[in-house]
Tab-separated table of C-alpha atoms in Angstrom:
chain	number	residue	atom	x	y	z
W	1	MET	CA	72.552	203.584	261.233
W	2	LYS	CA	69.340	204.542	262.798
W	3	GLY	CA	68.888	204.468	266.647
W	4	LYS	CA	67.868	200.764	267.922
W	5	GLY	CA	64.263	199.866	267.439
W	6	GLU	CA	62.016	198.944	270.642
W	7	VAL	CA	62.180	195.333	269.480
W	8	THR	CA	65.865	195.277	269.207
W	9	LYS	CA	66.369	197.396	272.594
W	10	PHE	CA	63.964	194.641	274.333
W	11	ILE	CA	65.875	191.875	273.181
W	12	GLU	CA	69.314	192.998	274.118
W	13	LYS	CA	68.119	194.069	277.643
W	14	TYR	CA	66.235	190.423	278.225
W	15	PHE	CA	67.630	187.841	275.898
W	16	LEU	CA	70.805	187.122	278.141
W	17	HIS	CA	71.660	183.431	278.309
W	18	PHE	CA	70.865	180.054	276.685
W	19	ASN	CA	68.955	180.106	273.703
W	20	ALA	CA	68.084	183.662	274.045
W	21	ALA	CA	71.489	184.463	274.178
W	22	THR	CA	72.055	182.508	270.810
W	23	VAL	CA	69.355	184.797	269.438
W	24	VAL	CA	71.255	187.694	269.880
W	25	ASP	CA	74.541	186.212	268.957
W	26	ALA	CA	73.245	184.670	265.527
W	27	ALA	CA	71.346	187.949	264.703
W	28	LYS	CA	74.661	190.132	265.351
W	29	ALA	CA	76.447	187.773	263.316
W	30	TYR	CA	73.644	187.978	260.345
W	31	GLN	CA	74.091	191.543	260.311
W	32	LEU	CA	77.842	191.192	260.181
W	33	GLN	CA	77.425	188.977	257.309
W	34	LEU	CA	75.664	191.435	255.505
W	35	ALA	CA	77.727	194.510	256.336
W	36	ASN	CA	80.602	192.558	254.921
W	37	GLU	CA	78.884	192.462	251.500
W	38	GLY	CA	78.039	188.862	252.012
W	39	LYS	CA	74.987	187.126	250.790
W	40	MET	CA	72.747	185.047	252.782
W	41	LEU	CA	70.290	181.876	251.936
W	42	VAL	CA	67.231	181.318	254.112
W	43	SER	CA	65.571	177.969	254.116
W	44	LEU	CA	61.878	177.446	255.101
W	45	ALA	CA	60.789	174.245	256.120
W	46	GLY	CA	57.497	173.297	258.317
W	47	ALA	CA	54.561	175.480	257.803
W	48	MET	CA	56.266	178.939	258.482
W	49	SER	CA	53.980	180.369	255.736
W	50	THR	CA	50.840	179.241	257.023
W	51	ALA	CA	52.272	180.817	260.599
W	52	GLU	CA	52.288	183.779	258.510
W	53	LEU	CA	55.952	184.640	258.615
W	54	GLY	CA	55.378	186.822	255.571
W	55	LYS	CA	54.536	189.495	257.883
W	56	ILE	CA	58.058	190.246	258.666
W	57	PHE	CA	59.816	188.101	256.023
W	58	ALA	CA	58.650	190.006	253.148
W	59	GLU	CA	60.336	193.053	254.742
W	60	MET	CA	63.401	191.206	254.966
W	61	ILE	CA	62.968	190.621	251.350
W	62	ARG	CA	62.451	194.078	250.340
W	63	GLN	CA	65.398	195.478	252.419
W	64	ASP	CA	67.761	193.077	250.655
W	65	LYS	CA	68.460	191.091	253.797
W	66	VAL	CA	67.923	187.791	252.165
W	67	HIS	CA	69.649	186.799	248.698
W	68	ILE	CA	68.441	183.242	248.059
W	69	ILE	CA	65.579	181.451	249.467
W	70	SER	CA	65.121	177.353	249.489
W	71	CYS	CA	61.844	176.125	250.564
W	72	THR	CA	59.466	173.584	250.421
W	73	GLY	CA	56.587	173.202	248.013
W	74	ALA	CA	54.135	173.655	250.821
W	75	ASN	CA	55.618	177.145	251.937
W	76	LEU	CA	55.814	178.081	248.198
W	77	GLU	CA	52.265	177.846	247.909
W	78	GLU	CA	50.810	178.533	251.448
W	79	ASP	CA	51.744	181.883	251.515
W	80	ILE	CA	49.813	182.639	248.377
W	81	MET	CA	46.784	180.633	249.966
W	82	ASN	CA	46.754	183.019	252.913
W	83	LEU	CA	46.964	186.007	250.689
W	84	VAL	CA	43.885	184.703	248.659
W	85	ALA	CA	42.011	182.841	251.316
W	86	HIS	CA	42.775	184.308	254.484
W	87	SER	CA	39.065	185.080	255.942
W	88	HIS	CA	38.100	181.469	254.987
W	89	TYR	CA	40.859	179.804	257.475
W	90	LYS	CA	39.860	178.571	260.604
W	91	ARG	CA	41.795	178.439	263.905
W	92	VAL	CA	41.556	175.309	266.302
W	93	PRO	CA	42.969	176.649	269.893
W	94	ASN	CA	41.975	173.073	271.295
W	95	TYR	CA	43.680	170.897	268.596
W	96	ARG	CA	45.086	168.913	271.040
W	97	ASP	CA	41.877	167.589	272.286
W	98	LEU	CA	40.205	166.704	268.953
W	99	THR	CA	39.149	163.201	268.563
W	100	PRO	CA	39.241	161.173	265.258
W	101	GLN	CA	35.886	161.770	264.478
W	102	GLN	CA	36.321	165.653	264.936
W	103	GLU	CA	39.422	165.328	262.623
W	104	TRP	CA	36.999	163.767	259.839
W	105	GLU	CA	34.438	166.386	260.261
W	106	LEU	CA	37.203	169.034	259.471
W	107	LEU	CA	38.112	167.020	256.487
W	108	GLU	CA	34.350	166.511	255.424
W	109	LYS	CA	34.470	170.564	255.457
W	110	GLY	CA	37.195	170.752	253.419
W	111	LEU	CA	39.180	172.191	256.358
W	112	ASN	CA	43.051	170.417	256.037
W	113	ARG	CA	44.679	171.156	259.477
W	114	VAL	CA	48.163	172.396	260.241
W	115	THR	CA	48.460	172.428	264.033
W	116	ASP	CA	45.763	175.106	265.270
W	117	THR	CA	44.997	176.483	261.744
W	118	CYS	CA	42.884	174.704	259.083
W	119	ILE	CA	43.303	175.783	255.282
W	120	PRO	CA	40.162	175.823	253.196
W	121	GLU	CA	40.329	173.567	250.372
W	122	GLU	CA	37.844	175.067	248.170
W	123	GLU	CA	39.152	178.971	248.641
W	124	ALA	CA	42.658	177.876	249.032
W	125	PHE	CA	43.865	175.134	246.985
W	126	ARG	CA	41.023	174.991	244.059
W	127	ARG	CA	40.812	178.659	243.708
W	128	LEU	CA	44.687	178.835	243.048
W	129	GLN	CA	44.427	175.598	240.765
W	130	LYS	CA	42.211	176.870	237.883
W	131	HIS	CA	44.828	179.912	237.430
W	132	ILE	CA	47.793	178.093	237.758
W	133	PHE	CA	46.684	175.403	235.339
W	134	ASN	CA	46.283	177.990	232.658
W	135	ILE	CA	49.786	179.254	233.013
W	136	TRP	CA	51.169	175.763	233.130
W	137	LYS	CA	49.250	174.776	230.014
W	138	ASP	CA	50.371	178.327	228.255
W	139	ALA	CA	53.739	177.317	228.885
W	140	GLU	CA	53.643	173.967	227.453
W	141	ALA	CA	51.831	175.177	224.337
W	142	ASN	CA	54.667	177.740	223.880
W	143	GLY	CA	57.389	175.001	224.354
W	144	GLU	CA	58.463	176.798	227.584
W	145	ARG	CA	59.594	175.384	230.759
W	146	TYR	CA	60.119	176.763	234.088
W	147	PHE	CA	60.558	176.105	237.827
W	148	PRO	CA	58.089	175.651	240.233
W	149	HIS	CA	58.657	178.925	241.984
W	150	GLU	CA	58.746	180.728	238.598
W	151	PHE	CA	55.183	179.407	237.728
W	152	MET	CA	54.215	181.102	240.949
W	153	TYR	CA	55.992	184.310	240.175
W	154	LYS	CA	54.345	184.570	237.059
W	155	LEU	CA	50.876	183.826	238.701
W	156	LEU	CA	51.445	186.436	241.151
W	157	LEU	CA	52.688	189.257	238.825
W	158	SER	CA	49.818	188.657	236.255
W	159	GLY	CA	47.488	190.183	238.564
W	160	VAL	CA	44.903	187.407	237.902
W	161	LEU	CA	44.924	186.953	241.778
W	162	GLU	CA	43.971	190.521	242.771
W	163	GLN	CA	40.378	189.934	242.660
W	164	TYR	CA	40.576	187.640	245.903
W	165	TYR	CA	43.257	189.212	248.119
W	166	GLU	CA	42.110	189.161	251.852
W	167	ILE	CA	45.472	190.545	253.298
W	168	ASP	CA	47.731	193.454	252.995
W	169	ILE	CA	49.865	192.456	250.121
W	170	LYS	CA	52.994	193.656	251.752
W	171	ASP	CA	52.521	190.695	254.029
W	172	SER	CA	53.136	188.216	251.361
W	173	TRP	CA	56.783	187.318	251.201
W	174	MET	CA	56.076	185.360	247.910
W	175	TYR	CA	54.759	188.608	246.363
W	176	ALA	CA	57.724	190.420	247.752
W	177	ALA	CA	60.092	187.660	246.325
W	178	ALA	CA	58.405	187.851	242.904
W	179	LYS	CA	58.586	191.604	242.848
W	180	ALA	CA	62.319	191.122	243.318
W	181	ASN	CA	62.808	187.943	241.303
W	182	LEU	CA	64.463	186.636	243.848
W	183	PRO	CA	66.541	183.355	243.350
W	184	MET	CA	64.929	180.674	245.089
W	185	VAL	CA	65.219	176.778	244.830
W	186	VAL	CA	62.161	174.289	245.914
W	187	PRO	CA	63.504	170.859	246.584
W	188	GLY	CA	60.784	168.041	246.571
W	189	TRP	CA	58.163	170.252	245.059
W	190	GLU	CA	56.164	167.123	244.049
W	191	ASP	CA	55.006	166.458	247.540
W	192	SER	CA	53.103	169.811	247.797
W	193	THR	CA	49.271	170.333	247.042
W	194	MET	CA	50.091	171.881	243.807
W	195	GLY	CA	52.711	169.546	243.005
W	196	ASN	CA	50.229	166.642	243.512
W	197	ILE	CA	47.645	168.473	241.366
W	198	PHE	CA	50.457	168.853	238.184
W	199	ALA	CA	51.268	165.428	238.826
W	200	SER	CA	47.382	164.263	238.407
W	201	TYR	CA	47.473	166.645	235.123
W	202	VAL	CA	50.249	164.629	233.707
W	203	MET	CA	48.291	161.184	234.767
W	204	LYS	CA	45.332	162.607	232.872
W	205	GLY	CA	47.443	163.175	229.953
W	206	GLU	CA	46.699	166.822	229.959
W	207	LEU	CA	50.329	168.177	230.749
W	208	LYS	CA	53.598	166.766	230.051
W	209	ALA	CA	56.128	166.216	233.102
W	210	SER	CA	58.856	168.198	231.226
W	211	THR	CA	57.060	171.573	231.132
W	212	MET	CA	58.307	171.482	234.990
W	213	LYS	CA	61.810	171.645	235.626
W	214	SER	CA	63.220	169.037	237.936
W	215	GLY	CA	65.313	169.023	241.211
W	216	ILE	CA	68.418	168.123	239.449
W	217	GLU	CA	67.956	171.394	237.503
W	218	TYR	CA	67.438	173.158	240.888
W	219	MET	CA	70.624	171.813	242.170
W	220	ALA	CA	72.548	172.929	238.919
W	221	PHE	CA	70.664	176.500	239.012
W	222	LEU	CA	72.369	176.495	242.878
W	223	ALA	CA	75.778	175.437	241.805
W	224	ASP	CA	75.782	178.162	239.186
W	225	TRP	CA	74.432	180.797	241.608
W	226	TYR	CA	76.786	180.149	244.426
W	227	THR	CA	79.796	179.998	242.111
W	228	GLU	CA	78.671	183.595	241.047
W	229	ASN	CA	77.785	184.830	244.340
W	230	ALA	CA	80.723	183.430	246.644
W	231	GLU	CA	83.233	186.474	246.532
W	232	ASN	CA	82.251	187.899	250.204
W	233	GLY	CA	80.940	184.409	251.329
W	234	ILE	CA	77.433	182.953	251.605
W	235	GLY	CA	75.648	182.435	254.826
W	236	PHE	CA	73.161	179.890	255.808
W	237	PHE	CA	70.088	180.182	257.804
W	238	GLN	CA	67.771	177.346	258.354
W	239	ILE	CA	64.442	177.374	260.034
W	240	GLY	CA	63.496	173.832	260.768
W	241	GLY	CA	65.149	170.726	259.172
W	242	GLY	CA	64.037	168.406	256.364
W	243	ILE	CA	64.671	168.928	252.499
W	244	ALA	CA	64.363	172.835	252.656
W	245	GLY	CA	68.019	172.784	254.373
W	246	ASP	CA	69.369	169.506	253.446
W	247	PHE	CA	69.018	170.212	249.938
W	248	PRO	CA	70.765	173.530	249.245
W	249	ILE	CA	73.701	173.033	251.798
W	250	CYS	CA	74.802	170.092	249.964
W	251	VAL	CA	75.851	172.270	247.106
W	252	VAL	CA	79.212	173.164	248.719
W	253	PRO	CA	80.460	169.696	249.070
W	254	MET	CA	78.717	169.013	245.328
W	255	LEU	CA	80.966	171.615	244.029
W	256	TYR	CA	83.917	170.954	245.764
W	257	GLN	CA	83.936	167.136	245.802
W	258	ASP	CA	82.061	165.755	242.531
W	259	LEU	CA	82.787	168.782	240.069
W	260	GLU	CA	86.152	169.043	241.869
W	261	ARG	CA	86.313	172.723	242.046
W	262	THR	CA	88.352	172.857	245.314
W	263	ASP	CA	88.292	176.646	245.056
W	264	THR	CA	84.697	176.638	246.126
W	265	PRO	CA	84.446	178.461	249.564
W	266	PHE	CA	82.342	176.847	252.687
W	267	TRP	CA	79.166	178.376	253.877
W	268	ASN	CA	80.517	181.322	256.165
W	269	TYR	CA	77.750	181.593	258.374
W	270	PHE	CA	75.406	179.117	259.711
W	271	CYS	CA	72.565	179.170	262.024
W	272	GLN	CA	69.488	176.622	262.628
W	273	ILE	CA	66.447	177.307	264.365
W	274	SER	CA	65.643	173.941	265.344
W	275	ASP	CA	63.242	171.737	267.899
W	276	SER	CA	65.023	168.326	266.274
W	277	THR	CA	67.011	166.383	269.053
W	278	THR	CA	70.152	165.233	268.619
W	279	SER	CA	69.997	161.382	268.443
W	280	TYR	CA	69.226	158.411	266.125
W	281	GLY	CA	70.741	159.493	263.003
W	282	SER	CA	68.794	162.652	262.717
W	283	TYR	CA	70.105	165.163	260.147
W	284	SER	CA	67.896	167.968	261.147
W	285	GLY	CA	69.049	167.667	264.634
W	286	ALA	CA	72.663	167.148	264.061
W	287	VAL	CA	75.132	169.794	265.641
W	288	PRO	CA	76.720	171.930	263.018
W	289	ASN	CA	79.939	170.519	263.739
W	290	GLU	CA	79.073	167.219	262.078
W	291	LYS	CA	78.782	169.494	258.692
W	292	ILE	CA	82.688	169.909	259.031
W	293	THR	CA	83.031	166.295	258.266
W	294	TRP	CA	80.550	166.569	255.273
W	295	GLY	CA	82.710	169.638	253.607
W	296	LYS	CA	79.553	171.976	254.019
W	297	LEU	CA	81.231	174.210	256.828
W	298	ASP	CA	84.670	175.245	257.810
W	299	ILE	CA	86.233	175.331	261.491
W	300	ASP	CA	85.911	178.793	261.687
W	301	THR	CA	82.517	179.520	260.241
W	302	PRO	CA	80.014	180.994	262.950
W	303	LYS	CA	77.700	178.199	264.059
W	304	PHE	CA	74.822	178.795	266.184
W	305	VAL	CA	71.906	176.354	266.852
W	306	ILE	CA	68.596	178.000	268.801
W	307	GLU	CA	66.884	175.056	270.102
W	308	SER	CA	63.266	176.552	270.384
W	309	ASP	CA	59.857	177.117	268.325
W	310	ALA	CA	60.568	178.916	264.944
W	311	THR	CA	57.146	180.538	265.260
W	312	ILE	CA	58.454	182.421	268.179
W	313	VAL	CA	61.965	182.936	267.243
W	314	ALA	CA	61.995	183.730	263.608
W	315	PRO	CA	60.195	186.961	263.931
W	316	LEU	CA	62.240	188.389	266.828
W	317	LEU	CA	65.514	187.443	264.839
W	318	PHE	CA	64.445	189.360	261.995
W	319	GLY	CA	63.123	191.919	263.848
W	320	TYR	CA	66.477	192.367	265.319
W	321	VAL	CA	68.077	192.059	261.904
W	322	LEU	CA	65.927	195.055	260.361
W	323	ASN	CA	66.533	196.990	263.505
W	324	MET	CA	62.976	197.121	264.537
């Protein structure tokens, strides 16, 4: 292995206790998982694409540090929106001080706010809409059905968006995933902007709902992928909570209990970056040991919870894994 990079050396020198130490422990265990020829699933919740995680996550994909992704429909589309409309985004540093009237004014300008960053509706949503609709329509005309991410891969690889690129293509994790044809699941895609748009076309009678493969089909695909790739173990790296994490982690008890494949191995690494508190039945905030009772993790599975902001922690941890 080459000498340690500056990020790695900084983290090892200063990240010594509490959440900081857990970052180092989790990163080293991630590296060990890969060194033992195991696989790694990464789940993306929140607005990590709008936070431009692609700047480093794309490199994780290119260097084969990620083998399957579970993400929300928002993260699926927002990386591409950033690719084609970056200069039209508006940052609002004083977002905590906005009045309801100021929020309404952002809406009237077509600026949809995600914390301190506003996504431009015309240049982002509508720019993608006209091109993805053609791909949906062509598939339907040919009697073909695909998953949401497969349609997005087709969109990126077709080259039709190149005229709009506003960032370096190497900073788009979706483009890196499309080039690698990386396996992916996108549970609950229907609640994303593109999912809403697709539903509107179905309601207008312009598309059939069946042209889009479903969440049940995603689970069946994941079950097959897990079974085929579990020989050296599969790890689970979870950014945030929600359906992006809840959906894929359930594949193990489904295989073991519902399909009665009792030779199915548990996830053999688990790490979650979370700001959710452990209280009042919050699954996103549940400690990893609770997952043992659900047949997801084993007694000896390495388990880490980093209670911090993923927009800060994830780039650092990935930087460590990449030996930057």
